PDB file of C-alpha atoms in Angstrom:
ATOM      1  CA  ALA A   1       0.015  -0.025  -0.001  1.00  0.00           C
ATOM      2  CA  GLN A   2       1.184   3.517  -0.668  1.00  0.00           C
ATOM      3  CA  SER A   3       0.211   6.985   0.562  1.00  0.00           C
ATOM      4  CA  VAL A   4       1.313  10.481   0.215  1.00  0.00           C
ATOM      5  CA  THR A   5       1.142  13.371   2.582  1.00  0.00           C
ATOM      6  CA  GLN A   6       1.518  16.966   1.417  1.00  0.00           C
ATOM      7  CA  LEU A   7       2.094  19.304   4.294  1.00  0.00           C
ATOM      8  CA  GLY A   8       0.310  22.632   3.745  1.00  0.00           C
ATOM      9  CA  SER A   9      -2.684  22.849   1.491  1.00  0.00           C
ATOM     10  CA  HIS A  10      -1.807  26.498   0.814  1.00  0.00           C
ATOM     11  CA  VAL A  11       1.631  28.091   0.504  1.00  0.00           C
ATOM     12  CA  SER A  12       2.169  31.777  -0.134  1.00  0.00           C
ATOM     13  CA  VAL A  13       5.579  33.183  -1.078  1.00  0.00           C
ATOM     14  CA  SER A  14       6.865  36.599  -2.449  1.00  0.00           C
ATOM     15  CA  GLU A  15       8.067  36.687  -6.022  1.00  0.00           C
ATOM     16  CA  GLY A  16      11.824  35.930  -5.913  1.00  0.00           C
ATOM     17  CA  ALA A  17      11.626  33.955  -2.630  1.00  0.00           C
ATOM     18  CA  LEU A  18      12.454  30.288  -2.219  1.00  0.00           C
ATOM     19  CA  VAL A  19       9.605  27.832  -2.875  1.00  0.00           C
ATOM     20  CA  LEU A  20       9.532  24.762  -0.732  1.00  0.00           C
ATOM     21  CA  LEU A  21       6.581  22.315  -1.071  1.00  0.00           C
ATOM     22  CA  ARG A  22       6.733  19.316   1.214  1.00  0.00           C
ATOM     23  CA  CYS A  23       5.950  15.745   0.303  1.00  0.00           C
ATOM     24  CA  ASN A  24       6.264  12.608   2.406  1.00  0.00           C
ATOM     25  CA  TYR A  25       5.402   9.183   1.139  1.00  0.00           C
ATOM     26  CA  SER A  26       4.725   5.619   2.335  1.00  0.00           C
ATOM     27  CA  SER A  27       5.467   2.679   0.206  1.00  0.00           C
ATOM     28  CA  SER A  28       5.968  -0.990   0.727  1.00  0.00           C
ATOM     29  CA  VAL A  29       8.091  -1.203  -2.391  1.00  0.00           C
ATOM     30  CA  PRO A  30      10.841   1.105  -3.884  1.00  0.00           C
ATOM     31  CA  PRO A  31       8.866   4.077  -4.937  1.00  0.00           C
ATOM     32  CA  TYR A  32       8.610   6.007  -8.128  1.00  0.00           C
ATOM     33  CA  LEU A  33       7.928   9.642  -7.137  1.00  0.00           C
ATOM     34  CA  PHE A  34       6.486  12.432  -9.127  1.00  0.00           C
ATOM     35  CA  TRP A  35       5.584  16.040  -8.995  1.00  0.00           C
ATOM     36  CA  TYR A  36       2.831  17.400 -11.220  1.00  0.00           C
ATOM     37  CA  VAL A  37       1.492  20.847 -11.628  1.00  0.00           C
ATOM     38  CA  GLN A  38      -2.028  21.871 -12.477  1.00  0.00           C
ATOM     39  CA  TYR A  39      -3.018  25.292 -13.759  1.00  0.00           C
ATOM     40  CA  PRO A  40      -6.658  26.410 -13.485  1.00  0.00           C
ATOM     41  CA  ASN A  41      -9.003  24.334 -15.710  1.00  0.00           C
ATOM     42  CA  GLN A  42      -6.070  22.223 -17.087  1.00  0.00           C
ATOM     43  CA  GLY A  43      -4.875  18.717 -16.725  1.00  0.00           C
ATOM     44  CA  LEU A  44      -1.704  17.671 -14.866  1.00  0.00           C
ATOM     45  CA  GLN A  45       1.701  18.575 -16.268  1.00  0.00           C
ATOM     46  CA  LEU A  46       4.766  16.572 -15.156  1.00  0.00           C
ATOM     47  CA  LEU A  47       7.394  18.691 -13.391  1.00  0.00           C
ATOM     48  CA  LEU A  48       9.871  16.012 -12.452  1.00  0.00           C
ATOM     49  CA  LYS A  49      10.173  12.380 -11.419  1.00  0.00           C
ATOM     50  CA  TYR A  50      12.409  10.072  -9.589  1.00  0.00           C
ATOM     51  CA  THR A  51      12.524   6.422 -10.501  1.00  0.00           C
ATOM     52  CA  THR A  52      16.073   5.161  -9.918  1.00  0.00           C
ATOM     53  CA  GLY A  53      19.583   6.586  -9.830  1.00  0.00           C
ATOM     54  CA  ALA A  54      20.549  10.155  -8.830  1.00  0.00           C
ATOM     55  CA  THR A  55      18.418  11.319  -5.847  1.00  0.00           C
ATOM     56  CA  LEU A  56      18.458  15.012  -6.779  1.00  0.00           C
ATOM     57  CA  VAL A  57      16.349  15.441  -9.867  1.00  0.00           C
ATOM     58  CA  LYS A  58      15.827  18.510 -11.844  1.00  0.00           C
ATOM     59  CA  GLY A  59      12.653  19.327 -13.666  1.00  0.00           C
ATOM     60  CA  ILE A  60      11.090  22.004 -15.805  1.00  0.00           C
ATOM     61  CA  ASN A  61      10.713  25.607 -14.933  1.00  0.00           C
ATOM     62  CA  GLY A  62      13.639  25.604 -12.552  1.00  0.00           C
ATOM     63  CA  PHE A  63      12.143  23.127 -10.081  1.00  0.00           C
ATOM     64  CA  GLU A  64      14.044  20.399  -8.344  1.00  0.00           C
ATOM     65  CA  ALA A  65      13.304  17.704  -5.816  1.00  0.00           C
ATOM     66  CA  GLU A  66      15.460  15.406  -3.613  1.00  0.00           C
ATOM     67  CA  PHE A  67      14.515  11.768  -2.851  1.00  0.00           C
ATOM     68  CA  LYS A  68      15.505  11.108   0.875  1.00  0.00           C
ATOM     69  CA  LYS A  69      14.840   7.440   1.642  1.00  0.00           C
ATOM     70  CA  SER A  70      15.739   7.771   5.248  1.00  0.00           C
ATOM     71  CA  GLU A  71      13.154  10.626   5.671  1.00  0.00           C
ATOM     72  CA  THR A  72      10.600   9.131   3.148  1.00  0.00           C
ATOM     73  CA  SER A  73      10.518  12.577   1.638  1.00  0.00           C
ATOM     74  CA  PHE A  74      10.480  14.093  -1.849  1.00  0.00           C
ATOM     75  CA  HIS A  75      10.299  17.882  -1.273  1.00  0.00           C
ATOM     76  CA  LEU A  76       9.954  20.181  -4.250  1.00  0.00           C
ATOM     77  CA  THR A  77      12.034  23.357  -4.288  1.00  0.00           C
ATOM     78  CA  LYS A  78      12.748  26.350  -6.551  1.00  0.00           C
ATOM     79  CA  PRO A  79      15.276  29.043  -5.621  1.00  0.00           C
ATOM     80  CA  SER A  80      13.258  31.984  -6.934  1.00  0.00           C
ATOM     81  CA  ALA A  81       9.494  32.065  -7.321  1.00  0.00           C
ATOM     82  CA  HIS A  82       7.836  33.554 -10.420  1.00  0.00           C
ATOM     83  CA  MET A  83       4.306  34.857 -10.649  1.00  0.00           C
ATOM     84  CA  SER A  84       3.757  32.171 -13.311  1.00  0.00           C
ATOM     85  CA  ASP A  85       4.564  29.501 -10.714  1.00  0.00           C
ATOM     86  CA  ALA A  86       1.029  30.149  -9.150  1.00  0.00           C
ATOM     87  CA  ALA A  87      -0.698  26.824  -9.469  1.00  0.00           C
ATOM     88  CA  GLU A  88      -1.679  23.616  -7.588  1.00  0.00           C
ATOM     89  CA  TYR A  89       1.199  21.051  -7.108  1.00  0.00           C
ATOM     90  CA  PHE A  90       0.616  17.384  -6.624  1.00  0.00           C
ATOM     91  CA  CYS A  91       3.050  14.764  -5.305  1.00  0.00           C
ATOM     92  CA  ALA A  92       2.445  11.247  -6.372  1.00  0.00           C
ATOM     93  CA  VAL A  93       3.829   7.721  -5.758  1.00  0.00           C
ATOM     94  CA  SER A  94       3.688   4.509  -7.623  1.00  0.00           C
ATOM     95  CA  GLY A  95       5.216   1.127  -7.371  1.00  0.00           C
ATOM     96  CA  THR A  96       7.088  -0.300 -10.295  1.00  0.00           C
ATOM     97  CA  GLY A  97       6.371   1.109 -13.685  1.00  0.00           C
ATOM     98  CA  ARG A  98       2.838   0.594 -14.677  1.00  0.00           C
ATOM     99  CA  ARG A  99       1.128   0.857 -11.301  1.00  0.00           C
ATOM    100  CA  ALA A 100      -1.471   3.571 -10.754  1.00  0.00           C
ATOM    101  CA  LEU A 101      -0.386   6.790  -9.212  1.00  0.00           C
ATOM    102  CA  THR A 102      -1.416   7.604  -5.556  1.00  0.00           C
ATOM    103  CA  PHE A 103      -1.655  11.380  -5.209  1.00  0.00           C
ATOM    104  CA  GLY A 104      -1.293  13.692  -2.224  1.00  0.00           C
ATOM    105  CA  SER A 105      -3.991  16.174  -1.566  1.00  0.00           C
ATOM    106  CA  GLY A 106      -2.272  18.960  -3.318  1.00  0.00           C
ATOM    107  CA  THR A 107      -0.683  22.256  -2.379  1.00  0.00           C
ATOM    108  CA  ARG A 108      -1.837  25.475  -3.786  1.00  0.00           C
ATOM    109  CA  LEU A 109       1.038  27.868  -4.330  1.00  0.00           C
ATOM    110  CA  GLN A 110       0.277  31.572  -4.312  1.00  0.00           C
ATOM    111  CA  VAL A 111       3.023  34.067  -5.435  1.00  0.00           C
ATOM    112  CA  GLN A 112       2.721  37.605  -4.120  1.00  0.00           C
ATOM    113  CA  PRO A 113       4.209  40.508  -6.091  1.00  0.00           C
TER     114      PRO A 113
ATOM    115  CA  GLY B   1      -1.768  13.849 -31.753  1.00  0.00           C
ATOM    116  CA  ALA B   2       0.715  15.678 -29.671  1.00  0.00           C
ATOM    117  CA  GLY B   3      -0.923  14.879 -26.358  1.00  0.00           C
ATOM    118  CA  VAL B   4      -3.744  13.042 -24.624  1.00  0.00           C
ATOM    119  CA  SER B   5      -7.114  14.363 -25.656  1.00  0.00           C
ATOM    120  CA  GLN B   6     -10.409  14.024 -23.895  1.00  0.00           C
ATOM    121  CA  SER B   7     -13.927  14.765 -24.999  1.00  0.00           C
ATOM    122  CA  PRO B   8     -16.262  16.412 -24.088  1.00  0.00           C
ATOM    123  CA  SER B   9     -14.361  19.087 -22.211  1.00  0.00           C
ATOM    124  CA  ASN B  10     -17.483  19.792 -20.259  1.00  0.00           C
ATOM    125  CA  LYS B  11     -20.631  17.819 -19.673  1.00  0.00           C
ATOM    126  CA  VAL B  12     -23.814  18.724 -17.879  1.00  0.00           C
ATOM    127  CA  THR B  13     -26.269  15.973 -17.264  1.00  0.00           C
ATOM    128  CA  GLU B  14     -29.353  15.257 -15.197  1.00  0.00           C
ATOM    129  CA  LYS B  15     -29.344  12.909 -12.349  1.00  0.00           C
ATOM    130  CA  GLY B  16     -30.183   9.414 -13.621  1.00  0.00           C
ATOM    131  CA  LYS B  17     -28.866   9.762 -17.089  1.00  0.00           C
ATOM    132  CA  ASP B  18     -25.930   7.832 -18.550  1.00  0.00           C
ATOM    133  CA  VAL B  19     -22.818   9.675 -19.732  1.00  0.00           C
ATOM    134  CA  GLU B  20     -19.837   8.545 -21.937  1.00  0.00           C
ATOM    135  CA  LEU B  21     -16.464  10.120 -21.598  1.00  0.00           C
ATOM    136  CA  ARG B  22     -13.800   9.578 -24.175  1.00  0.00           C
ATOM    137  CA  CYS B  23      -9.999   9.436 -23.982  1.00  0.00           C
ATOM    138  CA  ASP B  24      -7.633   9.464 -26.990  1.00  0.00           C
ATOM    139  CA  PRO B  25      -4.114   8.538 -25.739  1.00  0.00           C
ATOM    140  CA  ILE B  26      -0.770   9.598 -27.197  1.00  0.00           C
ATOM    141  CA  SER B  27      -0.105   7.367 -30.209  1.00  0.00           C
ATOM    142  CA  GLY B  28       1.943   4.357 -29.338  1.00  0.00           C
ATOM    143  CA  HIS B  29       1.278   4.483 -25.604  1.00  0.00           C
ATOM    144  CA  THR B  30       0.114   1.002 -24.576  1.00  0.00           C
ATOM    145  CA  ALA B  31      -1.118   1.714 -21.114  1.00  0.00           C
ATOM    146  CA  LEU B  32      -4.047   3.994 -20.220  1.00  0.00           C
ATOM    147  CA  TYR B  33      -5.433   5.246 -16.875  1.00  0.00           C
ATOM    148  CA  TRP B  34      -8.555   6.922 -15.642  1.00  0.00           C
ATOM    149  CA  TYR B  35      -8.576   9.167 -12.573  1.00  0.00           C
ATOM    150  CA  ARG B  36     -11.154  11.244 -10.924  1.00  0.00           C
ATOM    151  CA  GLN B  37     -10.679  14.646  -9.247  1.00  0.00           C
ATOM    152  CA  SER B  38     -13.208  15.914  -6.889  1.00  0.00           C
ATOM    153  CA  LEU B  39     -13.356  18.486  -4.201  1.00  0.00           C
ATOM    154  CA  GLY B  40     -13.973  16.007  -1.371  1.00  0.00           C
ATOM    155  CA  GLN B  41     -11.754  13.098  -2.458  1.00  0.00           C
ATOM    156  CA  GLY B  42      -8.875  14.685  -4.330  1.00  0.00           C
ATOM    157  CA  LEU B  43      -7.272  12.607  -7.138  1.00  0.00           C
ATOM    158  CA  GLU B  44      -8.396   9.100  -7.171  1.00  0.00           C
ATOM    159  CA  PHE B  45      -7.385   6.151  -9.491  1.00  0.00           C
ATOM    160  CA  LEU B  46     -10.301   4.480 -11.232  1.00  0.00           C
ATOM    161  CA  ILE B  47      -8.991   1.941 -13.804  1.00  0.00           C
ATOM    162  CA  TYR B  48      -5.888   0.931 -15.768  1.00  0.00           C
ATOM    163  CA  PHE B  49      -5.654  -0.606 -19.249  1.00  0.00           C
ATOM    164  CA  GLN B  50      -2.860  -2.509 -20.607  1.00  0.00           C
ATOM    165  CA  GLY B  51      -3.701  -2.952 -24.326  1.00  0.00           C
ATOM    166  CA  ASN B  52      -7.425  -3.707 -24.292  1.00  0.00           C
ATOM    167  CA  SER B  53      -7.622  -5.487 -21.095  1.00  0.00           C
ATOM    168  CA  ALA B  54      -7.927  -3.916 -17.571  1.00  0.00           C
ATOM    169  CA  PRO B  55      -5.677  -5.606 -15.134  1.00  0.00           C
ATOM    170  CA  ASP B  56      -6.580  -3.231 -12.315  1.00  0.00           C
ATOM    171  CA  LYS B  57     -10.135  -1.776 -12.025  1.00  0.00           C
ATOM    172  CA  SER B  58      -9.995  -1.629  -8.191  1.00  0.00           C
ATOM    173  CA  GLY B  59     -10.823   2.114  -8.144  1.00  0.00           C
ATOM    174  CA  LEU B  60     -14.176   2.047  -9.927  1.00  0.00           C
ATOM    175  CA  PRO B  61     -16.568   3.272  -6.972  1.00  0.00           C
ATOM    176  CA  SER B  62     -19.542   1.273  -7.982  1.00  0.00           C
ATOM    177  CA  ASP B  63     -21.024  -1.057 -10.708  1.00  0.00           C
ATOM    178  CA  ARG B  64     -22.558   2.076 -12.374  1.00  0.00           C
ATOM    179  CA  PHE B  65     -19.065   2.825 -13.622  1.00  0.00           C
ATOM    180  CA  SER B  66     -17.392   0.793 -16.479  1.00  0.00           C
ATOM    181  CA  ALA B  67     -14.752   1.383 -19.092  1.00  0.00           C
ATOM    182  CA  GLU B  68     -13.494  -0.196 -22.189  1.00  0.00           C
ATOM    183  CA  ARG B  69     -10.656   0.220 -24.588  1.00  0.00           C
ATOM    184  CA  THR B  70     -10.649  -0.823 -28.182  1.00  0.00           C
ATOM    185  CA  GLY B  71      -7.847  -1.229 -30.740  1.00  0.00           C
ATOM    186  CA  GLY B  72      -5.249  -0.519 -27.976  1.00  0.00           C
ATOM    187  CA  SER B  73      -6.215   3.154 -28.339  1.00  0.00           C
ATOM    188  CA  VAL B  74      -9.357   5.011 -27.551  1.00  0.00           C
ATOM    189  CA  SER B  75     -11.017   4.474 -24.149  1.00  0.00           C
ATOM    190  CA  THR B  76     -14.517   5.229 -23.001  1.00  0.00           C
ATOM    191  CA  LEU B  77     -15.520   5.561 -19.490  1.00  0.00           C
ATOM    192  CA  THR B  78     -19.367   5.139 -18.955  1.00  0.00           C
ATOM    193  CA  ILE B  79     -21.256   6.208 -15.950  1.00  0.00           C
ATOM    194  CA  GLN B  80     -24.818   4.821 -15.787  1.00  0.00           C
ATOM    195  CA  ARG B  81     -27.577   6.385 -13.753  1.00  0.00           C
ATOM    196  CA  THR B  82     -25.430   9.400 -12.777  1.00  0.00           C
ATOM    197  CA  GLN B  83     -25.706  10.669  -9.221  1.00  0.00           C
ATOM    198  CA  GLN B  84     -24.761  14.159  -7.981  1.00  0.00           C
ATOM    199  CA  GLU B  85     -21.711  12.736  -6.215  1.00  0.00           C
ATOM    200  CA  ASP B  86     -20.344  11.695  -9.582  1.00  0.00           C
ATOM    201  CA  SER B  87     -19.692  15.382 -10.399  1.00  0.00           C
ATOM    202  CA  ALA B  88     -15.947  15.789 -10.825  1.00  0.00           C
ATOM    203  CA  VAL B  89     -13.309  16.148 -13.266  1.00  0.00           C
ATOM    204  CA  TYR B  90     -12.370  12.839 -14.999  1.00  0.00           C
ATOM    205  CA  LEU B  91      -8.734  12.706 -16.048  1.00  0.00           C
ATOM    206  CA  CYS B  92      -7.179  10.204 -18.478  1.00  0.00           C
ATOM    207  CA  ALA B  93      -3.415   9.493 -18.712  1.00  0.00           C
ATOM    208  CA  SER B  94      -1.297   7.379 -21.041  1.00  0.00           C
ATOM    209  CA  LEU B  95       2.043   5.936 -20.184  1.00  0.00           C
ATOM    210  CA  TRP B  96       5.274   6.239 -21.926  1.00  0.00           C
ATOM    211  CA  GLY B  97       8.520   4.449 -21.231  1.00  0.00           C
ATOM    212  CA  THR B  98      10.014   1.191 -19.953  1.00  0.00           C
ATOM    213  CA  GLY B  99      12.587   0.005 -17.511  1.00  0.00           C
ATOM    214  CA  GLY B 100      12.301   2.592 -14.772  1.00  0.00           C
ATOM    215  CA  GLU B 101      11.363   5.480 -17.144  1.00  0.00           C
ATOM    216  CA  GLU B 102       7.683   4.908 -17.083  1.00  0.00           C
ATOM    217  CA  THR B 103       5.724   8.342 -16.886  1.00  0.00           C
ATOM    218  CA  GLN B 104       1.972   9.055 -17.186  1.00  0.00           C
ATOM    219  CA  TYR B 105       0.967  12.027 -19.367  1.00  0.00           C
ATOM    220  CA  PHE B 106      -2.398  13.446 -18.584  1.00  0.00           C
ATOM    221  CA  GLY B 107      -5.162  14.910 -20.749  1.00  0.00           C
ATOM    222  CA  PRO B 108      -7.059  18.111 -19.917  1.00  0.00           C
ATOM    223  CA  GLY B 109      -9.863  16.290 -18.423  1.00  0.00           C
ATOM    224  CA  THR B 110     -13.677  16.276 -18.683  1.00  0.00           C
ATOM    225  CA  ARG B 111     -15.589  18.270 -16.224  1.00  0.00           C
ATOM    226  CA  LEU B 112     -18.795  16.458 -15.316  1.00  0.00           C
ATOM    227  CA  LEU B 113     -21.749  18.221 -13.517  1.00  0.00           C
ATOM    228  CA  VAL B 114     -24.703  16.148 -12.522  1.00  0.00           C
ATOM    229  CA  LEU B 115     -27.740  18.287 -11.787  1.00  0.00           C
TER     230      LEU B 115
END
């Protein structure tokens, strides 16, 4: 069984500030971990993923995340927030390959000018 | 096409009516998934297709929900006798990659409102 916990349903940062969105997972098998972003009235867009290999993964739009097995975490960061980063962010976990994704409840990121 | 497409983009129906939602996956993607996104329940898995068969349909909430996939491509999700609690955004995803590189790519969703 797998589960994902995203701490903070809403996060507000100033433009140019560090973005940190938290994700902790539970998985009985080595996890595949994903961050997706959803803009209003749109589907989910993949930001980045960890499957195997390097634990620090870089994604689109300057985002990155680090897989920490000992902490069962996969937090998403971006050094400097942009107004265009305002969206909802979902962390997800799956088992090997073709398993369905289990999503966290999402974090809405607000960027203040 | 370039991405996963879904139709209709919006559907309003009356309680008790049947609805069909369509998903066109990215060409060549063999696996296809349906999810539901609702205010109360977040994002939930419904069913997964590998080719035309569904090895995992554990997320279908009731026997009013069914899905099929034909020709290893288009999939249809059918909800019979719709209820107000079926109101949600229904998302489809297709899968690319093998050997640890598997990634699901999502369509824009169908927003269903049951009156």
